[in-house]
XYZ file of C-alpha atoms in Angstrom:
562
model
C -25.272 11.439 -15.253
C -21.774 10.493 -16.614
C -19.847 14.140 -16.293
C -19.716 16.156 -12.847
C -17.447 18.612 -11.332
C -15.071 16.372 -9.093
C -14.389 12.719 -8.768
C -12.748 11.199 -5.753
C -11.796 7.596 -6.125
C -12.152 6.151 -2.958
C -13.961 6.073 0.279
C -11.548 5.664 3.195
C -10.188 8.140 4.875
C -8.667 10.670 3.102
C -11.588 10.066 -0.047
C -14.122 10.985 2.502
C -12.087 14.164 3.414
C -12.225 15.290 -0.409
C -16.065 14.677 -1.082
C -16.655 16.757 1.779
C -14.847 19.899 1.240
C -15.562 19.712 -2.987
C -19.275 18.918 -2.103
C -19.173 21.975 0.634
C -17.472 24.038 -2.218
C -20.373 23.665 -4.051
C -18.885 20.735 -6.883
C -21.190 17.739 -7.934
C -18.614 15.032 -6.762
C -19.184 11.419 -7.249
C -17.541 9.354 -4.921
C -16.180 5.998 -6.660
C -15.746 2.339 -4.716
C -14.742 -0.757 -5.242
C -16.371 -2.235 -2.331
C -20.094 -2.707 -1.221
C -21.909 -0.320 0.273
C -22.141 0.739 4.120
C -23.913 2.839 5.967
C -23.563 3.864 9.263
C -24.966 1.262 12.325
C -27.304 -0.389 9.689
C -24.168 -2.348 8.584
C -22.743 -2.797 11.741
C -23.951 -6.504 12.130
C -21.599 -7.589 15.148
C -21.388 -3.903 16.790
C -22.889 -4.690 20.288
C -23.215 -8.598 20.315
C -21.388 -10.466 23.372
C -18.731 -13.361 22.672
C -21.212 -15.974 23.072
C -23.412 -14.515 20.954
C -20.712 -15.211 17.877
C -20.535 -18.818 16.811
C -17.089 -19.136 17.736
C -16.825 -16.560 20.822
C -14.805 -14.452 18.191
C -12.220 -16.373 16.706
C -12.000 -17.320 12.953
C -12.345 -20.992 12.027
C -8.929 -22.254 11.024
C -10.283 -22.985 7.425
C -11.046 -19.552 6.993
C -8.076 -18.476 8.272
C -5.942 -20.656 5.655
C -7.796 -19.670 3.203
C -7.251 -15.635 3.613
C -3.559 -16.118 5.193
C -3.125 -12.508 4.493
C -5.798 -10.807 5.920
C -6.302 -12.764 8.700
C -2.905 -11.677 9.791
C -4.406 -7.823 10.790
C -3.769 -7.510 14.432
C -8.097 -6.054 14.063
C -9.526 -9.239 12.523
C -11.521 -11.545 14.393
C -14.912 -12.981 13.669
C -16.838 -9.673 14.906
C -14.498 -7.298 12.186
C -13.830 -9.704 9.368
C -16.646 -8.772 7.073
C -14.797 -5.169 7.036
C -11.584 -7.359 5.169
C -11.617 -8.754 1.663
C -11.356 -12.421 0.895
C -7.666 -12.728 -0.661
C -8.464 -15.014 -3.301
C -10.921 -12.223 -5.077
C -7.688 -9.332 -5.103
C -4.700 -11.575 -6.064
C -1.361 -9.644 -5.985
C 2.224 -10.583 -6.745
C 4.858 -10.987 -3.904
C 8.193 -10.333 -5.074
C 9.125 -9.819 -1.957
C 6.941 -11.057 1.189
C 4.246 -8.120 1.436
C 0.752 -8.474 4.044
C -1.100 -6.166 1.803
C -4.478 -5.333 4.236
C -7.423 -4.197 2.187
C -11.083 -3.606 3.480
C -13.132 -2.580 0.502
C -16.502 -1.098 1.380
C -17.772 2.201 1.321
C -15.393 3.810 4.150
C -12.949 1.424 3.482
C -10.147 1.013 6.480
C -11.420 4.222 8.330
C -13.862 1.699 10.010
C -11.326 -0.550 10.785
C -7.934 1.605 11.759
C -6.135 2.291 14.603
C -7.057 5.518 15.224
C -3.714 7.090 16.546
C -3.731 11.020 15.241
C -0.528 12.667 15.714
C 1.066 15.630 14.242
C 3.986 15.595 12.907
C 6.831 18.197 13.940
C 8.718 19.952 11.069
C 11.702 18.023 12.016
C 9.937 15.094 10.109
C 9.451 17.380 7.207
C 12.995 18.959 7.028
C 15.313 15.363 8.236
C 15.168 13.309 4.974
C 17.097 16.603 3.525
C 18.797 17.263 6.228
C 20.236 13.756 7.005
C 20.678 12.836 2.987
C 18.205 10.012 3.073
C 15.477 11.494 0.785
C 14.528 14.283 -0.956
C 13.227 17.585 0.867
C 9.031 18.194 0.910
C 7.607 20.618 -0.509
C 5.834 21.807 2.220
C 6.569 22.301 6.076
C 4.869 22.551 9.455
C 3.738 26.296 8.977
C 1.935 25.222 5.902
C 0.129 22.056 7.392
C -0.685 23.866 11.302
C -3.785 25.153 10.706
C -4.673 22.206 8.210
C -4.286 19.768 11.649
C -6.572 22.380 13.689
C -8.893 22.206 11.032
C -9.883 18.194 10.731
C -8.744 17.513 14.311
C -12.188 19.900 15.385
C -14.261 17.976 12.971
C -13.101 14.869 13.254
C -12.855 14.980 17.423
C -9.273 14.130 18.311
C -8.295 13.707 21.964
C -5.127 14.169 23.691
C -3.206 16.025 26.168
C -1.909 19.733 25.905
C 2.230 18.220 26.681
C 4.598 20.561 25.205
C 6.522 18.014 23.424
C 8.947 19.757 20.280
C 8.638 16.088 18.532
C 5.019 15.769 18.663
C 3.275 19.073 18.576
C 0.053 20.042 20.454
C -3.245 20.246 18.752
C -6.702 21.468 18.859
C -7.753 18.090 21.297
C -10.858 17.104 23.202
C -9.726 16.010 27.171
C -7.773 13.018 26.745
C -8.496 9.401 28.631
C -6.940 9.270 32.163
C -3.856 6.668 32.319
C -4.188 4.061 34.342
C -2.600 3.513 37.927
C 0.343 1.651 36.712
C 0.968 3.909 33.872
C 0.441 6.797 36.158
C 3.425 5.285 38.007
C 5.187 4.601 34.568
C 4.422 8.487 33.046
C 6.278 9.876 36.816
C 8.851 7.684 37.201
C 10.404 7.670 33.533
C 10.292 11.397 33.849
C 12.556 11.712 36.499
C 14.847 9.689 34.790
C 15.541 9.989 31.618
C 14.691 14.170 31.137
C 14.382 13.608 27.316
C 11.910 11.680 26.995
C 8.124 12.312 27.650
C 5.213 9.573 28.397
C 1.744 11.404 27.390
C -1.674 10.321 26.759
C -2.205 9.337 23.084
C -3.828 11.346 20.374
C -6.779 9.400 19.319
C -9.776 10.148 17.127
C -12.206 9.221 19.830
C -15.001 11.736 21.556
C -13.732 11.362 24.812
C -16.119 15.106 25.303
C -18.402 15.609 22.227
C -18.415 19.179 20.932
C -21.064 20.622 19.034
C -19.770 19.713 15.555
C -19.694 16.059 16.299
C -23.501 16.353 17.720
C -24.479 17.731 14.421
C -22.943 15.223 12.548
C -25.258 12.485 14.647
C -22.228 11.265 16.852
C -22.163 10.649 20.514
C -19.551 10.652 23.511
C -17.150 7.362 23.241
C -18.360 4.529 25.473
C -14.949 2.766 26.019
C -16.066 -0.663 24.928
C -13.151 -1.064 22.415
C -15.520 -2.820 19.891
C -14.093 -0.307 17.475
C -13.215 -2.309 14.783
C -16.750 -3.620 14.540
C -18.288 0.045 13.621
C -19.230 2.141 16.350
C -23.215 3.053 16.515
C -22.507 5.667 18.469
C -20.102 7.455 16.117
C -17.830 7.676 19.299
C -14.680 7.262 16.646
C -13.585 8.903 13.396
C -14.817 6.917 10.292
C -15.846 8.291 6.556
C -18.586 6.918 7.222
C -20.110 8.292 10.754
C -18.595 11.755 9.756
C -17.295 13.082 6.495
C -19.362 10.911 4.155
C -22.765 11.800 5.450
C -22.069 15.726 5.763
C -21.149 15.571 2.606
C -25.026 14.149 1.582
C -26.296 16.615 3.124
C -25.020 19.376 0.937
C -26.735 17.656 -2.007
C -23.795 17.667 -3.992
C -22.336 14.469 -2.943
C -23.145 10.801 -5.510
C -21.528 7.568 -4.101
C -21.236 4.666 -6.297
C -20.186 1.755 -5.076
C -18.921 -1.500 -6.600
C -17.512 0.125 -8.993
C -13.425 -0.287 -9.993
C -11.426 2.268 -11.702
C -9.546 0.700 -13.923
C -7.579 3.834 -15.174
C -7.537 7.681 -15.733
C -8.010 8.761 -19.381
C -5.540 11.771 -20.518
C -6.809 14.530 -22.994
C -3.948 14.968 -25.351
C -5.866 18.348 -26.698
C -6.579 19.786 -23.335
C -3.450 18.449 -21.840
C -5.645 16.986 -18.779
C -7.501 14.101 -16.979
C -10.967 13.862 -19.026
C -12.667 11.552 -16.856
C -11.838 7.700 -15.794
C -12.733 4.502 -17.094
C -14.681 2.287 -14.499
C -15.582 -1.333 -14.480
C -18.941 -2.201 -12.196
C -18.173 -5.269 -10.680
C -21.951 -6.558 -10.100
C -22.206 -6.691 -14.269
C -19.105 -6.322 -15.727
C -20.005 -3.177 -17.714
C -17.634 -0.792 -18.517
C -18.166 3.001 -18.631
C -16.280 6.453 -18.885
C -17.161 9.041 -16.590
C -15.835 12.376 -17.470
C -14.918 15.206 -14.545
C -13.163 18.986 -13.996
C -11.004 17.611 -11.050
C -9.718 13.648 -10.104
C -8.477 13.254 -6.624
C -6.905 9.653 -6.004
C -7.828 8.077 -2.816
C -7.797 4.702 -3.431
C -4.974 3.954 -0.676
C -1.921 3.793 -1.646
C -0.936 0.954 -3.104
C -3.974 1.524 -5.288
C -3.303 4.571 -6.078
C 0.245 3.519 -7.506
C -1.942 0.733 -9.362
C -4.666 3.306 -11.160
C -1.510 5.536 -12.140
C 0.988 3.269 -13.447
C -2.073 1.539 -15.949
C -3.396 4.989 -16.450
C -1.440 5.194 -20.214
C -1.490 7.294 -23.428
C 0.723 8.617 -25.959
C 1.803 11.559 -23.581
C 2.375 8.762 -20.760
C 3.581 5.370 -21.718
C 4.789 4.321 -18.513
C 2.211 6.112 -16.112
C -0.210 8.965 -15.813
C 2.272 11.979 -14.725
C 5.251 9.687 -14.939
C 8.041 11.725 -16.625
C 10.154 11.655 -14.066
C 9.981 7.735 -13.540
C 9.401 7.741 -9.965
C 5.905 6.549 -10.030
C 5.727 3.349 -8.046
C 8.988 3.520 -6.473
C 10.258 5.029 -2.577
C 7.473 2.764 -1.097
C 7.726 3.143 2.404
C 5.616 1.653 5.725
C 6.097 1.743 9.536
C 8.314 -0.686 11.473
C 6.463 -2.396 13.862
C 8.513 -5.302 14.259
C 10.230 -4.637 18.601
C 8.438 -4.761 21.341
C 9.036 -5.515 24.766
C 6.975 -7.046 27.937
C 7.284 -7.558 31.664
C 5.221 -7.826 34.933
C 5.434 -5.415 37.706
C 4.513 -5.572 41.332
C 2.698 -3.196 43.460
C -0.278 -2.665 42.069
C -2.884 -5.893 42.897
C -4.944 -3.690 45.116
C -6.448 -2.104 41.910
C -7.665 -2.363 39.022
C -8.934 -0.873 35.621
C -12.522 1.028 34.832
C -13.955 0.492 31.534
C -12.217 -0.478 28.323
C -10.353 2.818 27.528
C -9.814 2.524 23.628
C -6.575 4.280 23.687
C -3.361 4.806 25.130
C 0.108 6.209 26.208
C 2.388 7.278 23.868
C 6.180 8.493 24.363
C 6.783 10.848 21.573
C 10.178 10.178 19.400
C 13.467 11.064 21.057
C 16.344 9.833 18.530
C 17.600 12.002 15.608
C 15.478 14.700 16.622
C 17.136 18.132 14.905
C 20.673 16.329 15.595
C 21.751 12.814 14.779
C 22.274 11.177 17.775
C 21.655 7.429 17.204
C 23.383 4.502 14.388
C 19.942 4.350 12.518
C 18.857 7.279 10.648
C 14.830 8.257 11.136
C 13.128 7.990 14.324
C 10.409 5.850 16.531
C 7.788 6.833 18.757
C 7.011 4.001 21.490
C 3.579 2.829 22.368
C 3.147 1.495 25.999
C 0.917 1.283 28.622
C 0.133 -1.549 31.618
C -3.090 -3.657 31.733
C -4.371 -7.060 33.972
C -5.140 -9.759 31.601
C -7.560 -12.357 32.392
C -6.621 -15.197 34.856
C -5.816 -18.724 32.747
C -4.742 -20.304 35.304
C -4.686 -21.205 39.041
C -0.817 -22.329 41.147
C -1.142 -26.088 41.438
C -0.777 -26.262 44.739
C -4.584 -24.629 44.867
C -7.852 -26.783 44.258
C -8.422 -27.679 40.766
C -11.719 -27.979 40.756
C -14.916 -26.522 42.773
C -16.264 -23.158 43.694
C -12.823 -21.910 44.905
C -11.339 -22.518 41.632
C -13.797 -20.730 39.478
C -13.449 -17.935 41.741
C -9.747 -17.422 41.361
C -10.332 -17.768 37.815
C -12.410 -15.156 37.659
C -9.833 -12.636 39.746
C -7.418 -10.669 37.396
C -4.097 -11.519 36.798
C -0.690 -9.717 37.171
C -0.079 -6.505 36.020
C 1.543 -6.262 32.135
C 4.119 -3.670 31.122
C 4.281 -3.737 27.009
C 6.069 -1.082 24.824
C 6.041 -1.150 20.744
C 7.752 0.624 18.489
C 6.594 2.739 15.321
C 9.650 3.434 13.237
C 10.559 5.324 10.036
C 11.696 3.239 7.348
C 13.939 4.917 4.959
C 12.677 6.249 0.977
C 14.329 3.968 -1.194
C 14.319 3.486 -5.074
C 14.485 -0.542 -4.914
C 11.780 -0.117 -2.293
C 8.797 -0.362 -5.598
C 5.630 -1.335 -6.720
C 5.195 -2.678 -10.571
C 2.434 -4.059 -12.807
C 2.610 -7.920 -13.454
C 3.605 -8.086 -17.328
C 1.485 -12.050 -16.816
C -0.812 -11.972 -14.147
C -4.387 -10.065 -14.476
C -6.985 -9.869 -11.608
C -10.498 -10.943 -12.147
C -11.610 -7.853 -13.957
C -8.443 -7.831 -16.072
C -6.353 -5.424 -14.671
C -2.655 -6.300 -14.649
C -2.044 -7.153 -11.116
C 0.401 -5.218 -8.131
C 3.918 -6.422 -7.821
C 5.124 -5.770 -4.593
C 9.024 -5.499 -4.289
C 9.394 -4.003 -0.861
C 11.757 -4.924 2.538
C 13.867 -4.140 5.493
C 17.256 -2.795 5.234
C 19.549 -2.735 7.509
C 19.049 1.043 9.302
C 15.590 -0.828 10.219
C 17.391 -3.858 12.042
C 19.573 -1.360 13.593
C 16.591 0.492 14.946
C 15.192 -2.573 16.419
C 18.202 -3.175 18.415
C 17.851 0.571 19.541
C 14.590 0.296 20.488
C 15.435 -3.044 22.448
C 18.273 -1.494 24.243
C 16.131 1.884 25.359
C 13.096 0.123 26.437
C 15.071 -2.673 28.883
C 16.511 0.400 30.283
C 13.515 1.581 30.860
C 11.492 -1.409 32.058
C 14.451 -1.895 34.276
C 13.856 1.603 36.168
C 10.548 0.981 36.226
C 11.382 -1.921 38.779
C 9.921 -4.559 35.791
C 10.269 -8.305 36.448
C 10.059 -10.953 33.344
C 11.486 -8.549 30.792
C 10.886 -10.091 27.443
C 12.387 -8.446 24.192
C 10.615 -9.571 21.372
C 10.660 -9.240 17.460
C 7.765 -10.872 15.574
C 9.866 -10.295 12.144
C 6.710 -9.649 10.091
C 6.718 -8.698 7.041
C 5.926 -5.302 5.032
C 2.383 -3.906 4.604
C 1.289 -5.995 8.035
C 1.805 -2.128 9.607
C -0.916 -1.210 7.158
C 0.956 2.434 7.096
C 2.065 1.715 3.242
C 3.039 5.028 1.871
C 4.962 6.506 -1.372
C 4.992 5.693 -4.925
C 3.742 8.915 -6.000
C 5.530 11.287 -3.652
C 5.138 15.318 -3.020
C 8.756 17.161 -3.817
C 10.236 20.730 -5.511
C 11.320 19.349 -8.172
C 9.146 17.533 -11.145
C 12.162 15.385 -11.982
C 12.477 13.595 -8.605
C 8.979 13.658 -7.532
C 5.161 13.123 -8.551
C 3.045 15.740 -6.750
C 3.920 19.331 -6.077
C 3.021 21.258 -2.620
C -0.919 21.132 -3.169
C -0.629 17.598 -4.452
C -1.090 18.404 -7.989
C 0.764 15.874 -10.428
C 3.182 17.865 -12.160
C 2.110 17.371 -15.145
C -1.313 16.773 -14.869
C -3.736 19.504 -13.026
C -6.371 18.515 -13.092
C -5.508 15.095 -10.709
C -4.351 15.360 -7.297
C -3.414 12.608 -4.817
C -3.756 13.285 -0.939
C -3.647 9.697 0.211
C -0.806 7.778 1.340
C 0.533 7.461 -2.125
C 1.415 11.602 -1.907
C 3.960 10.692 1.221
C 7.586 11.894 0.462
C 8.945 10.220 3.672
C 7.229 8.557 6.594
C 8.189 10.564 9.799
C 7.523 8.453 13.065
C 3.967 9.672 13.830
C 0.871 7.678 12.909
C -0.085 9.436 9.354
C -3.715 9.213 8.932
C -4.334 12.658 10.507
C -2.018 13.923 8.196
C -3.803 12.169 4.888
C -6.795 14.067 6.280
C -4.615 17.441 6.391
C -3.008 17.619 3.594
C -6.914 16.627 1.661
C -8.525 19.204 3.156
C -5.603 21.232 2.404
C -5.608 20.281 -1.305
C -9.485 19.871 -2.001
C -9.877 23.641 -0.742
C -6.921 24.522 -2.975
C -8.630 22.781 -5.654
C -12.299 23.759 -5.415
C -10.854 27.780 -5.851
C -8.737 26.801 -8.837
C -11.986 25.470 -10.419
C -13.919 28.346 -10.039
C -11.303 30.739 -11.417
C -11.358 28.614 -14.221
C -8.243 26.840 -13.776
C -9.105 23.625 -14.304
């Protein structure tokens, strides 16, 4: 079969989002991705194996490790997750600028490997860029996305706390994890002094209580053995593949094809519209066109810049839906660069239960409605206390013996971290080309990344530095150690822009149901759609804003409108 209703290119997780709602709307949709093929706790090879059981007790060996410098760097990869990352000699891109561009093509693609934080965003994210002058306004707001968030965080199973916090709204959550002695201690005592600032329990897409959806889709209750990044047999996390993917089988409507590349979108200068795309399989080389009503673009975004800018015709020499020349450019990611560390006393009588695969959050509290910091945007803080494993024993103890291996074995002193997640500002130089010299292995002019930190980002990171001393300091912290690992773009894996939402067709890409302007019959819900980043992780928004569009789309279809 070579025409059907929908196509969604890509897997992850706002692809799977779009195959289930068109496939639940009753479209034939074939699913199209570059990777292998997955499927759920078959493929999950390292799942529930021990560290001895690995041949290096997890770690990579060093020459595999120089050899994929890039994705090694992913703060996920270890020998029991790296056959979810490519090799990065197969997917050569260009730096311009230093860019860690993390890519896990398979079926699901970096929904089985993310970080799982799911929080909304407040429409202070949505109105700011305007507000302040550093971007261009959204075409959408809260009140448009609210019920959108309600919607995937049932089905997906999102848990968190009910907090009342204006930056960070509430949602429809399953109980969240308990905190932690120490960060019960943290949560109190940083309320009583500073009043404008909140520590919560995280928003995660774990089942901390399974519902009834999440039983029907074959998933069961989080364990809390943080092997997440390996695949999760239970389904106790959100992944494309435990959840959307397989619902979307069962309506019969759903076709996945993987290893399969699209190398571009073919326009329809008669019908003025996407035809189909032209795919390359990349078992046999072959080259085919598929033809399709509706294209939704979910290849991630950097990707998705990729498909658009080489999707060309007459109509659009420099891009599919390019007249406004802002295809590619306003790349943004998170900052993740600050964090800070300490010990605390107190607390040795105690100690953790389980591996809780979350944590506490402190929503943002800078530049919320008002300017009140030298940076423009805003950061939420990640933080939370643990007990690391003993590594060593005072010298003045035996060396040697029973005793020894006994203190060894007793936890260590109590860790304070905190790490930001900060906005980075839209900018034009902030872009993504294609190489005019350099091809990839199937031919298709490779990425050119051309992205970096400004200065508003180094003057957040000295913000952030400042606010959490102060806070470690009231917390009674000892050993307070600021840190910045300075690393580069892309190593947030949060890229975003390039083909951003806006009002107005000549600043912007998309319009408010993540349409392209000037092509219908495509639509583009994945981090490639983002007209700013906000502060909040955005995958839960990706997921929104797809089921938001897909919906939108499926009625427009059968009205004949596409």
């Amino acid at each position: 079969m070579t025409t059907y209703d929908a196509i969604v290119i890509g897997s992850g997780i706002s692809g799977g989002w779009a195959a289930k709602e068109l496939c639940e709307k009753g479209l034939k949709t074939l699913v199209l991705e570059r990777g292998r093929d997955i499927q759920h706790i078959k493929d999950y090879p390292t799942a529930s194996k021990h560290p001895w059981e690995l041949e290096h007790r997890g770690v990579m060996p060093k020459d595999y490790t120089d050899a994929n410098p890039v994705s090694s760097k992913a703060w996920l990869f270890d020998e029991g997750s790296a056959h979810f990352f490519i090799k990065d000699e197969e997917h050569p891109y260009v730096q311009k600028k230093p860019f860690d561009w993390i890519r896990g093509y398979q079926v699901g693609g970096r929904s089985l490997t993310w970080g799982r934080a799911s929080n909304r965003w407040s429409d202070n994210e949505f109105k700011a860029p305007e507000r302040f002058g550093y971007g261009i306004s959204w075409p959408i707001g809260y009140e448009d996305i609210a019920n959108w968030y309600s919607y995937v965080e049932k089905f997906a199973g999102i848990c968190g706390g009910t907090d009342g916090v204006d930056s960070m709204p509430d949602g429809d959550y399953l109980p969240p994890f308990p905190l932690n002695c120490v960060e019960q201690h943290m949560q109190k005592t940083l309320g009583t002094h500073f009043p404008d600032r909140k520590m919560v329990p995280g928003r995660w897409a774990h089942l901390s209580e399974p519902e009834d959806i999440h039983l029907q889709q074959g998933r069961g209750k989080c364990q809390c053995r943080n092997l997440c990044v390996r695949g999760c047999p239970l389904g106790g996390y959100f992944s494309s593949v435990s959840s959307t993917l397989p619902w979307a089988t069962k309506t019969g409507n759903l076709t996945i094809r993987p290893n399969t590349i699209v190398e571009s979108i073919l326009y329809d200068d008669i019908s003025q519209k996407a035809k189909g795309v032209r795919i390359i399989d990349t078992i046999t080389k072959e080259v085919q066109i598929i033809e399709a009503s509706i294209i939704f673009v979910n290849a991630s975004a950097l990707n998705t810049n990729l498909i658009l800018l080489n999707s060309k015709s007459n109509r659009f020499p420099n891009g599919l839906g390019n007249d406004s020349g802002v295809l590619g450019k306003y790349i943004c990611f998170h900052n993740y660069r600050p964090s800070a560390w300490a010990t605390i006393d107190g607390f040795d009588d105690v100690y953790i239960d389980g591996k809780v695969p979350s944590g506490p959050i402190m929503p943002n509290f800078k530049n919320f409605e008002r300017r009140n910091a030298k940076f423009l945007g805003g950061y939420m803080t990640f933080m939370g206390a643990f007990r690391p494993k003993r590594t060593s024993v005072p010298k003045s103890e035996p060396q040697l013996g029973v005793d020894f291996k006994h203190r060894l074995s007793e936890p260590g002193p109590w860790r304070v971290y905190m790490y930001m997640q900060g906005e980075t500002l839209p900018k034009e130089s902030n872009q993504v080309f294609l190489s005019t010299t350099k091809k990839d292995p199937w031919g298709i002019p490779q990425l050119v990344m051309d992205v970096g930190y400004d200065e508003n980002d180094e003057l957040m990171i000295q913000d952030f530095h400042e606010e959490s001393k102060k806070m470690m300091e009231v917390l009674g912290c000892k050993n307070i150690e600021l840190r910045d690992n300075k690393q580069n773009p892309g190593l947030d894996i949060h890229e975003m822009g390039g083909v951003r939402m806006g009002k107005d067709p000549n600043t912007s890409m998309l319009n408010k149901y993540n349409q392209l302007h000037h092509c219908k019959n495509v639509f583009v819900t994945d981090g490639a759609c983002m007209t700013s980043t906000g502060n909040q992780s955005p995958s839960i928004l990706y997921m929104a804003l797809t089921a938001r569009a897909a919906n939108y789309a499926a009625e427009q279809f059968k009205n004949g409108n596409l």
